[in-house]
Coordinates of C-alpha atoms and ligand atoms in Angstrom, one line a residue:
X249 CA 0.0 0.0 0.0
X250 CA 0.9 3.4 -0.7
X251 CA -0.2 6.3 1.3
X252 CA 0.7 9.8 0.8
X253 CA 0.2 11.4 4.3
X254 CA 2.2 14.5 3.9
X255 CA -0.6 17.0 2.5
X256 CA 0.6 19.9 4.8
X257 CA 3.9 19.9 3.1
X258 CA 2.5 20.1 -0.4
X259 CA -0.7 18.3 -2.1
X260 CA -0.9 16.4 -5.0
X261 CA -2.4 18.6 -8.1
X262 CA -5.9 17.9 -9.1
X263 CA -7.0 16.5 -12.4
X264 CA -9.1 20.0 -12.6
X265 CA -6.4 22.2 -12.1
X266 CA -4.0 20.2 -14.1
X267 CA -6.9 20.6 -17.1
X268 CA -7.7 24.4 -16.4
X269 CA -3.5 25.0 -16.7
X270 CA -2.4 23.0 -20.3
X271 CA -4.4 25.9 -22.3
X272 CA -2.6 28.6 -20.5
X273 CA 0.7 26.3 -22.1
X274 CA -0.6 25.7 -25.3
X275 CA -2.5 27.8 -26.9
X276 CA -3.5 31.0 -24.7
X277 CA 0.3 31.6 -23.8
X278 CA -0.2 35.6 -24.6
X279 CA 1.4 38.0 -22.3
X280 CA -1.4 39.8 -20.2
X281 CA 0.2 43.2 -21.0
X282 CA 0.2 42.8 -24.3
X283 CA -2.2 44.8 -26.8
X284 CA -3.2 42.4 -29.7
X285 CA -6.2 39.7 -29.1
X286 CA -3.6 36.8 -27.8
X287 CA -2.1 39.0 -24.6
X288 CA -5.7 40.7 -23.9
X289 CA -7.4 37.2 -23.7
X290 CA -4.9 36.3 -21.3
X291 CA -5.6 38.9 -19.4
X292 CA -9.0 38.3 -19.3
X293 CA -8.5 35.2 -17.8
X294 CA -6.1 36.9 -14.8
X295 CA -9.1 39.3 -13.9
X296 CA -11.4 35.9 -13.8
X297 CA -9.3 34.4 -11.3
X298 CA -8.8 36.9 -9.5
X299 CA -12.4 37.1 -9.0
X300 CA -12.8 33.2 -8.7
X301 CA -10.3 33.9 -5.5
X302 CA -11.3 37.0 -4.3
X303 CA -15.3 35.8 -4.2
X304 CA -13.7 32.5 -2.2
X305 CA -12.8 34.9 0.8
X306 CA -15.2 37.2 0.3
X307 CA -12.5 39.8 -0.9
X308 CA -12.9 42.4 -3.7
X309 CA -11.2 41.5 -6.7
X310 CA -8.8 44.5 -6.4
X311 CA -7.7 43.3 -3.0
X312 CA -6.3 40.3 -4.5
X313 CA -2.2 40.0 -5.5
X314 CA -0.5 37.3 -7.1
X315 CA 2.4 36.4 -5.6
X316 CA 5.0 33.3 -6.3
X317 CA 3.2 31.5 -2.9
X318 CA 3.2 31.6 0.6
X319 CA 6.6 32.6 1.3
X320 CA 5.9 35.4 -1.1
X321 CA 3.4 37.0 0.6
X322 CA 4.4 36.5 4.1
X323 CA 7.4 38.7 3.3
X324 CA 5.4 41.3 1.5
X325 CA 2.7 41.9 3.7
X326 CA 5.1 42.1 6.7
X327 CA 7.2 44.2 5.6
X328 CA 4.5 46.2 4.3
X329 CA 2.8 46.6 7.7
X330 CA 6.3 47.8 8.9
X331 CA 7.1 50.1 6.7
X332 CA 3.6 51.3 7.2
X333 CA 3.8 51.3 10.8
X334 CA 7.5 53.0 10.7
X335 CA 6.2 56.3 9.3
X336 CA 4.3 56.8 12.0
X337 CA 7.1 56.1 14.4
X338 CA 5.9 52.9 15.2
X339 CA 8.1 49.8 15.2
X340 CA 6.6 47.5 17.5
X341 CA 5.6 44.0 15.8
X342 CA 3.6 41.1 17.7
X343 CA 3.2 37.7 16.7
X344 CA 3.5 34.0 18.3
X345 CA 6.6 31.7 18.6
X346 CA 5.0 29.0 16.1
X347 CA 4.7 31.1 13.3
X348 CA 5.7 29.4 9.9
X349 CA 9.6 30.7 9.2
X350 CA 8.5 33.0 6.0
X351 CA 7.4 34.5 9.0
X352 CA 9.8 34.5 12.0
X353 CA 12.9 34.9 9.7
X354 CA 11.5 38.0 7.8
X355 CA 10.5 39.3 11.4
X356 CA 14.5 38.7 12.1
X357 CA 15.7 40.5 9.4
X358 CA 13.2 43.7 10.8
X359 CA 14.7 42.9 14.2
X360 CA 18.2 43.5 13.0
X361 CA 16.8 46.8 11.1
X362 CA 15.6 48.3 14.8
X363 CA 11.9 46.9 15.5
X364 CA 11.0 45.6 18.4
X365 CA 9.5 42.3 18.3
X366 CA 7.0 40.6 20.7
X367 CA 6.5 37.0 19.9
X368 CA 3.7 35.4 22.1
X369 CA 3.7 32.3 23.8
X370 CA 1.2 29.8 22.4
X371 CA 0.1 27.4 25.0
X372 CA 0.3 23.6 25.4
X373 CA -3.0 23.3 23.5
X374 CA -1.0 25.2 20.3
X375 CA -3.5 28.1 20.5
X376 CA -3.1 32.0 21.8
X377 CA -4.4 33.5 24.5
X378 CA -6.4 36.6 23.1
X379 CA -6.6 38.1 26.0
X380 CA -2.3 38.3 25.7
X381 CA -2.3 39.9 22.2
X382 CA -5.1 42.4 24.2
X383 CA -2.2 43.1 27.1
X384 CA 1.0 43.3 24.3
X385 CA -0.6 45.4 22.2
X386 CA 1.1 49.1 22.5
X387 CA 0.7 52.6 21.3
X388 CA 3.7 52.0 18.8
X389 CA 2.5 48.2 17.8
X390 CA 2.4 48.6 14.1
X391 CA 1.1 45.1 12.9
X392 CA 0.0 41.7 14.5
X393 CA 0.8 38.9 12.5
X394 CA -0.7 35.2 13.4
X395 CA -1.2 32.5 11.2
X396 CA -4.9 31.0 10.9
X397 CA -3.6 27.1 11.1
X398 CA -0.4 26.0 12.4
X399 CA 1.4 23.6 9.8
X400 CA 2.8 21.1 12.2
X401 CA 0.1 20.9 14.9
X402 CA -2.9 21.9 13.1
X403 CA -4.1 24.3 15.4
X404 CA -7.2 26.9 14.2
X405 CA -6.1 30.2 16.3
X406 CA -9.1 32.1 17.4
X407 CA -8.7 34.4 14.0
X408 CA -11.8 36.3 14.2
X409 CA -11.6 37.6 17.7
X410 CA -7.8 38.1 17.2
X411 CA -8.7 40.8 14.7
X412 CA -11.4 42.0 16.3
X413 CA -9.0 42.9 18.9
X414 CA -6.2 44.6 16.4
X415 CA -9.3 46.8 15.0
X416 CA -10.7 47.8 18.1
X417 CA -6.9 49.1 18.8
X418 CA -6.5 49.7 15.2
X419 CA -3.5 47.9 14.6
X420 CA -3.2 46.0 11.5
X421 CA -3.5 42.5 11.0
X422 CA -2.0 40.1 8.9
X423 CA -2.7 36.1 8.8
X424 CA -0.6 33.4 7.3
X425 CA -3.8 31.5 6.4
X426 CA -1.8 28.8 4.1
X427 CA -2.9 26.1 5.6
X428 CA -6.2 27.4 6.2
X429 CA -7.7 28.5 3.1
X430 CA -9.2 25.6 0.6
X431 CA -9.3 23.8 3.7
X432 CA -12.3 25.5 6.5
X433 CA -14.0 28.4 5.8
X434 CA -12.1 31.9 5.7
X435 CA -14.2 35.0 5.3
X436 CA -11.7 37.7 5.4
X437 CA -14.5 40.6 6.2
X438 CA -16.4 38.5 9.5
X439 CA -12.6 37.6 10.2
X440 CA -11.5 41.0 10.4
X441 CA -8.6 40.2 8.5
X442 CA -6.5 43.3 7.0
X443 CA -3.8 41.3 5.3
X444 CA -3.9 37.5 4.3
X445 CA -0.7 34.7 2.6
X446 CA -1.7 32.0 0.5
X447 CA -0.9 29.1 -1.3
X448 CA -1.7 26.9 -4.3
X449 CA 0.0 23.7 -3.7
X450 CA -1.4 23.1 -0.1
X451 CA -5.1 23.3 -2.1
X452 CA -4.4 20.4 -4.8
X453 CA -2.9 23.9 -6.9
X454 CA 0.7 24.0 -8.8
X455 CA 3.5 25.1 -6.5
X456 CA 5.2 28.6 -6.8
X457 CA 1.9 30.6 -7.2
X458 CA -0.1 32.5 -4.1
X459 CA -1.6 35.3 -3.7
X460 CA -1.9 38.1 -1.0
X461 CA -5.3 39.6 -0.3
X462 CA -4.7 43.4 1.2
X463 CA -7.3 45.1 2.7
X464 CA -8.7 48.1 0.4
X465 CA -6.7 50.9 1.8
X466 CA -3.3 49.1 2.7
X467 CA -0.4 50.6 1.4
X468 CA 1.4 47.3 0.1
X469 CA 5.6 48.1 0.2
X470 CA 7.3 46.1 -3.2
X471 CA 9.3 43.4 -3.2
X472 CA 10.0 43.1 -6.6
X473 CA 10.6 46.4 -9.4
X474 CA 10.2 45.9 -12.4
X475 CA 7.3 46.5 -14.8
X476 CA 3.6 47.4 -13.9
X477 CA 2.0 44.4 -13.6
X478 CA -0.5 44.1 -10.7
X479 CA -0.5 47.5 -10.5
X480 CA 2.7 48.3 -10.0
X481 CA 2.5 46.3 -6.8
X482 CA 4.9 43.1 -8.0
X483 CA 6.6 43.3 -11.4
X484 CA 7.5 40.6 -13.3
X485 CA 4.8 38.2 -16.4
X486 CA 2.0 36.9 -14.2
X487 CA 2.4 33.0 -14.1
X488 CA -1.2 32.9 -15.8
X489 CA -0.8 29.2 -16.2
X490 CA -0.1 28.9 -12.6
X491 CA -2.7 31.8 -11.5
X492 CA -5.6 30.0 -13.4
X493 CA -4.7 26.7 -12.0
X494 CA -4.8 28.4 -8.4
X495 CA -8.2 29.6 -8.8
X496 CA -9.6 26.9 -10.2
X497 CA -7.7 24.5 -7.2
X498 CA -9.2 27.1 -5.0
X499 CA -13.0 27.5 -6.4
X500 CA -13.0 23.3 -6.5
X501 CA -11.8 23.5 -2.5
X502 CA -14.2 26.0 -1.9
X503 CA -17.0 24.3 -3.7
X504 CA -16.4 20.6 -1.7
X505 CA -15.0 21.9 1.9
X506 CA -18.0 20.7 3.7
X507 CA -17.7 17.5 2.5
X508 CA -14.0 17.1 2.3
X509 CA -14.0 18.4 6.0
X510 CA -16.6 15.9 7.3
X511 CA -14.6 13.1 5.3
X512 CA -11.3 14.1 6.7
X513 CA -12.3 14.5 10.3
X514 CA -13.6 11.4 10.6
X515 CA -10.2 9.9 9.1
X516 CA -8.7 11.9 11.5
X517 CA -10.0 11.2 14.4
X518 CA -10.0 7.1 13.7
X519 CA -6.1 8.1 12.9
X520 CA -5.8 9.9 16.6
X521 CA -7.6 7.0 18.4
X522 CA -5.8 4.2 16.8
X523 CA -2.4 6.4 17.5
X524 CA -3.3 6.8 21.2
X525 CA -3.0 3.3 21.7
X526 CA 0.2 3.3 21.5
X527 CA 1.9 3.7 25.2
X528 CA 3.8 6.5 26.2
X529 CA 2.7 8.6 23.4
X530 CA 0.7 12.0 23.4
X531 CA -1.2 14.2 20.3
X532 CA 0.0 17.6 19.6
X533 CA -2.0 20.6 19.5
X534 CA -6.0 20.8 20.7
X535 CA -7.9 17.9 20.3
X536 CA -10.5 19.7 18.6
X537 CA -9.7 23.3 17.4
X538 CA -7.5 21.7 14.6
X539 CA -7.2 21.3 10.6
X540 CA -9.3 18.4 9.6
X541 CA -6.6 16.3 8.4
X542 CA -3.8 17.1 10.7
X543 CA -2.4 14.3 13.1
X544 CA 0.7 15.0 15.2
X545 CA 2.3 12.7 18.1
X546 CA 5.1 12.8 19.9
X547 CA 6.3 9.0 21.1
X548 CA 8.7 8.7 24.0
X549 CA 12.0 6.8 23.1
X550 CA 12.1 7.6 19.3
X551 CA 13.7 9.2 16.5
X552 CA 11.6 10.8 14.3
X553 CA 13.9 10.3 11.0
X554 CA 14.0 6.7 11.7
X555 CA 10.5 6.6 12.2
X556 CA 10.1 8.4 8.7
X557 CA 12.6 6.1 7.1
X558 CA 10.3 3.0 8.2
X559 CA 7.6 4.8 7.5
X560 CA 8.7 5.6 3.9
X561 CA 9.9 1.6 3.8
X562 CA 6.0 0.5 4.4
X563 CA 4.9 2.9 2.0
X564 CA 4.2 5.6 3.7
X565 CA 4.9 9.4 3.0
X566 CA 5.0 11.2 6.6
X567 CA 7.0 14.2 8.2
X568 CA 8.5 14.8 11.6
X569 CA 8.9 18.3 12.9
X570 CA 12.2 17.3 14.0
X571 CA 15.9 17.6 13.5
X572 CA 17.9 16.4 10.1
X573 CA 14.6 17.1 7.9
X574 CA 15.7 20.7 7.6
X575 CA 19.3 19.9 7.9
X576 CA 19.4 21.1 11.6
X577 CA 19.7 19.4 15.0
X578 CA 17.2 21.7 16.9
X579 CA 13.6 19.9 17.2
X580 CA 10.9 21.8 15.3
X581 CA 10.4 25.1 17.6
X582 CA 6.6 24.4 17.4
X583 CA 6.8 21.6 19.6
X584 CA 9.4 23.6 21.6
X585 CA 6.8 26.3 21.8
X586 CA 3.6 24.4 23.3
X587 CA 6.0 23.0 25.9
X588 CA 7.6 19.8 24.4
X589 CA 10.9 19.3 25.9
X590 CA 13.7 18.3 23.2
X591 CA 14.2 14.4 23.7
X592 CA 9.8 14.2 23.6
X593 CA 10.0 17.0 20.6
X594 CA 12.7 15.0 18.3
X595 CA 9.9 11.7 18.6
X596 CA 7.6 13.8 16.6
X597 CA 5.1 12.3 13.4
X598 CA 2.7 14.6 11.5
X599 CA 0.7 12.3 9.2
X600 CA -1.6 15.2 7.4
X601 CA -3.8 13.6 5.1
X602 CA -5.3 13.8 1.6
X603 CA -9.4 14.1 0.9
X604 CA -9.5 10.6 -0.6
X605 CA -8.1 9.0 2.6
X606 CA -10.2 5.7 3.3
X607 CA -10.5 4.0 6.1
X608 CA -8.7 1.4 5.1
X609 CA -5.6 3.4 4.6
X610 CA -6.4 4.7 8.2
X611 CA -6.0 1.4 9.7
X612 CA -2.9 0.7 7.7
X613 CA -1.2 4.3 8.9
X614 CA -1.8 3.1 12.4
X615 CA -0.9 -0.4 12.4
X616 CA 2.5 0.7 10.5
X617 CA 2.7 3.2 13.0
X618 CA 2.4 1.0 16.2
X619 CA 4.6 -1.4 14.6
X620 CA 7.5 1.0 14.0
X621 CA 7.1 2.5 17.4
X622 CA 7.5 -0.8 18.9
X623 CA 10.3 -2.5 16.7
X624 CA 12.5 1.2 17.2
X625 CA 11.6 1.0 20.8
X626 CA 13.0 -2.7 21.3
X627 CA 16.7 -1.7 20.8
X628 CA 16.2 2.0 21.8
X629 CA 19.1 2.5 24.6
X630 CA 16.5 5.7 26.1
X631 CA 13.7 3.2 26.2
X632 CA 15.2 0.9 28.1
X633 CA 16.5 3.6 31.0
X634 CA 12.7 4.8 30.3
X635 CA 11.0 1.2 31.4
X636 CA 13.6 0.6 33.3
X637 CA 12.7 3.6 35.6
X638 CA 16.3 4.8 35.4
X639 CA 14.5 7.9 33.8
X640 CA 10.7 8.8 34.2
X641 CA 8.4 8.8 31.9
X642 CA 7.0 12.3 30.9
X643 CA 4.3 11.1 28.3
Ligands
PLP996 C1 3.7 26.0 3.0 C2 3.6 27.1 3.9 C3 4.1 28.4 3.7 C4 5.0 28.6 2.4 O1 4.3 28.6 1.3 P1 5.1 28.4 -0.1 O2 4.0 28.6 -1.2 O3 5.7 27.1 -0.1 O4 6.1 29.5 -0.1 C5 3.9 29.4 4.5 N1 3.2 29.3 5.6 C6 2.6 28.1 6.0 C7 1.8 28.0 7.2 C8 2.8 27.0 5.1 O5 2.3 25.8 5.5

């Protein structure tokens, strides 16, 4: 059996958005800025996405920027809200310790240029306190940034009345909604959402194409000169290709989230039950404020790459927050952040699955699972101090 279980990393494309794409290749290739019929058909079919998109999160169409992803418009929209913020004298920034890094690394880079950053502590459930973005935010706060889902853990933050807060104090407020959007419903009006990153490949979409979704009124800052294209806000050929792909990934999301959620939160939480089973283990993030297809556990007295390397030998395509996955020896700082200390943290498995999950493929994920655990655990030197009680157990 083969199971792809790593949908929060990227999804596979669907058969619509592989179909809406080829005629943007093949025959409607025209530049969007160009005059004759070819380029001006093209860019037609930009201003019908755009729609598509913006009517999805109940945006105006003008509101709406193309970017090359997630990463993309992380970077713009923060450093837009700084830049914004800094002419007013204010260079205070507040967001949480579990943000994705296209968020804590362009925050850095501001750090180092003389904001001040708060980052908030997100608890051992993986959600904010709103009452603590209420007591951070400062006369000189220029922008809140918090994302709407947490890629590891899953965790659905309390968007709406997080804004609501950063309006009544009129601060602006950005969310990195990739994993959100396509996936439970974002309204970016009801939300009170100023500022909004997105992504086509975590939406069955191709990768390197997102959009931003700015607030009528927000001064967006440039990443990229260059030509005029979306209004002078991001220069460079739109990836029309790409950009109708997006919209169609997104308006065939859109149309089936009800379903898709109900399907995938059943798989879920037959995945989480089977998983718990397993002794000395514990789920990550809230039990119930979290993405319908996200599972995470930590299991004492394991690796997680050698857990992903039996995984992947079974089959099975999962991630592990932790360590030599992105080259570094630090576990993942989300599990760090809700309170995971580093031996439990490194243990980590996120199995994030896709809409067509059956049960059947359920079972399988957690018999693999429980199997692995075990066999690792049977010549694991820190399980044996663990059941020998030369070491307590913390999970
Ligand atoms: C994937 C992801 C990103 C980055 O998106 P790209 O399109 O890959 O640049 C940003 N934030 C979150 C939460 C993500 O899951």
């Amino acid at each position: 059996m083969r199971i792809y279980a790593d949908n929060a990393a990227t999804t596979k494309m669907s058969r619509t958005a592989i179909d809406t794409m080829i005629p943007y290749m093949e025959e409607g290739y025209g530049n969007p800025s160009s005059l004759y019929v070819l380029g001006q058909q093209a860019k037609e079919a930009l201003d019908e996405a755009r729609a598509t998109i913006a009517a999805v999160i109940n945006a105006d169409p003008s509101e709406i920027l193309f970017t090359s992803g997630g990463s993309e418009a992380d970077n713009q929209a923060i450093l837009s809200g700084a830049a914004l913020g800094a002419k007013k004298g204010k260079k205070h920034i507040i967001s949480t310790k579990f943000e994705h890094h296209a968020v804590l690394h362009t925050l850095n880079k501001l750090e180092k240029e003389g904001y001040e950053i708060t980052l908030l502590d997100v608890h051992e459930n993986g959600l904010v306190d709103p009452e603590e973005l209420k007591e951070a935010i400062r006369e000189d706060t220029a922008l809140v940034t918090i994302m709407f889902a947490n890629n590891e853990i899953g965790t659905i933050q309390p968007i709406r009345e997080l804004g609501a807060i950063c309006r009544e104090k009129g601060v602006l407020f950005h969310t990195d909604a990739v994993q959100a959007v396509g996936h439970i419903p974002v309204d970016v009006k009801a939300d009170n959402i100023d500022m909004l990153s997105s992504s086509a490949h975590k939406y069955h979409g191709p990768k390197g194409v997102g959009f931003l979704y700015f607030k009528k009124g927000v001064r967006l800052q440039n990443l990229i000169e260059g030509g005029a294209q979306e209004k002078g806000r991001r220069a460079g050929t739109e990836n029309v290709p790409g950009i109708m792909a997006m919209a169609a990934a997104l308006k065939e999301a859109s149309d089936n989230l009800e379903k898709n959620r109900a399907h995938l939160t059943a798989a879920r939480d037959r995945l989480i039950a089977g998983l718990s089973e397993i002794p000395h283990s514990a789920l990550n993030g809230d039990r119930e404020k979290r993405l319908p297809g996200n599972v995470n556990f930590c299991f004492e007295g394991i690796e997680g790459e050698s857990l992903l390397l039996l995984l992947d030998d079974k089959g099975i395509s999962a991630s592990s927050g932790s360590a030599c996955t992105s080259g570094s020896l630090d576990p993942s700082h989300v599990l760090l952040a809700i309170g995971r200390v580093h031996d439990v943290a490194h243990g980590s498995l996120r199995l994030s699955l896709g809409e067509d999950i059956t049960d059947e493929e359920v079972d399988y994920l957690i018999q693999s699972t429980k199997d692995v655990v075990e066999y690792l655990r049977s010549f694991s030197p820190v399980w044996r101090d663990l059941e020998a009680g030369k070491t307590p157990h913390i999970l």
